């Protein structure tokens, strides 16, 4: 990706639910996109170097959701280590 295209992509990146989490989200997104393009799409699916970043970001989001009292009862979230429910298509 050229630096101009990277700047445009960054400008349109969504913020996180919690302002304190936005930098973590961008760091994780950047790590994941790099791994996906440079490793996974080239056949190297071994490991995800971004797992720790994801976990920290996830904790930040969970804290922000609680602080903002956003109702999430009944919702299931996908994430590292979670299986897709059997009744989903």
Coordinates of C-alpha atoms in Angstrom, one line a residue, residues 5-85:
X5 CA -3.4 5.2 0.2
X6 CA -2.4 4.3 3.8
X7 CA -3.1 7.9 4.9
X8 CA -6.5 7.8 3.2
X9 CA -7.3 4.4 4.9
X10 CA -6.2 5.7 8.2
X11 CA -8.3 8.9 7.8
X12 CA -11.5 6.7 7.3
X13 CA -10.7 4.2 10.0
X14 CA -13.5 3.9 12.6
X15 CA -12.8 4.9 16.2
X16 CA -13.4 2.5 19.0
X17 CA -16.5 2.5 21.3
X18 CA -14.2 4.0 24.0
X19 CA -12.0 7.0 23.1
X20 CA -9.3 5.5 25.3
X21 CA -9.3 2.4 23.1
X22 CA -9.0 4.0 19.7
X23 CA -5.2 3.9 19.6
X24 CA -5.2 0.3 20.6
X25 CA -7.7 -0.5 17.9
X26 CA -5.6 1.2 15.3
X27 CA -2.5 -0.6 16.5
X28 CA -4.3 -4.0 16.4
X29 CA -5.9 -3.2 12.9
X30 CA -2.5 -2.3 11.5
X31 CA -0.9 -5.5 13.0
X32 CA -3.7 -7.8 11.7
X33 CA -3.8 -6.2 8.2
X34 CA 0.0 -6.6 7.9
X35 CA -0.1 -10.2 9.1
X36 CA -3.1 -11.0 6.8
X37 CA -1.5 -9.5 3.7
X38 CA 2.1 -10.6 4.3
X39 CA 1.6 -14.0 5.8
X40 CA -1.9 -15.5 5.7
X41 CA -2.7 -14.7 2.1
X42 CA 0.6 -16.2 1.1
X43 CA -0.3 -19.5 2.7
X44 CA 1.4 -19.0 6.1
X45 CA -1.5 -19.3 8.6
X46 CA 0.7 -20.3 11.5
X47 CA 0.0 -18.2 14.5
X48 CA -1.4 -14.7 14.8
X49 CA 1.3 -12.3 16.2
X50 CA -1.5 -9.8 17.1
X51 CA -3.2 -11.9 19.8
X52 CA -1.9 -9.9 22.7
X53 CA -2.9 -6.6 21.1
X54 CA -6.3 -8.0 20.5
X55 CA -6.8 -9.1 24.1
X56 CA -5.7 -5.7 25.4
X57 CA -8.0 -3.9 23.0
X58 CA -10.9 -6.3 23.9
X59 CA -10.4 -5.6 27.6
X60 CA -10.5 -1.9 27.0
X61 CA -13.7 -2.1 24.9
X62 CA -15.4 -4.3 27.6
X63 CA -14.5 -1.6 30.2
X64 CA -15.8 1.2 28.0
X65 CA -19.1 -0.7 27.4
X66 CA -19.6 -1.1 31.2
X67 CA -18.7 2.5 31.9
X68 CA -21.1 3.8 29.2
X69 CA -23.8 1.3 30.4
X70 CA -24.3 0.0 26.8
X71 CA -26.7 -3.0 27.1
X72 CA -25.2 -6.1 25.6
X73 CA -27.3 -8.8 27.2
X74 CA -28.1 -11.7 24.9
X75 CA -25.3 -10.8 22.4
X76 CA -22.6 -13.3 21.7
X77 CA -19.2 -12.0 20.5
X78 CA -16.7 -13.7 18.3
X79 CA -13.1 -13.4 19.1
X80 CA -9.9 -15.3 19.5
X81 CA -10.6 -18.7 21.0
X82 CA -14.4 -18.6 20.4
X83 CA -16.2 -21.0 18.2
X84 CA -19.0 -20.1 15.8
X85 CA -22.3 -21.3 17.3

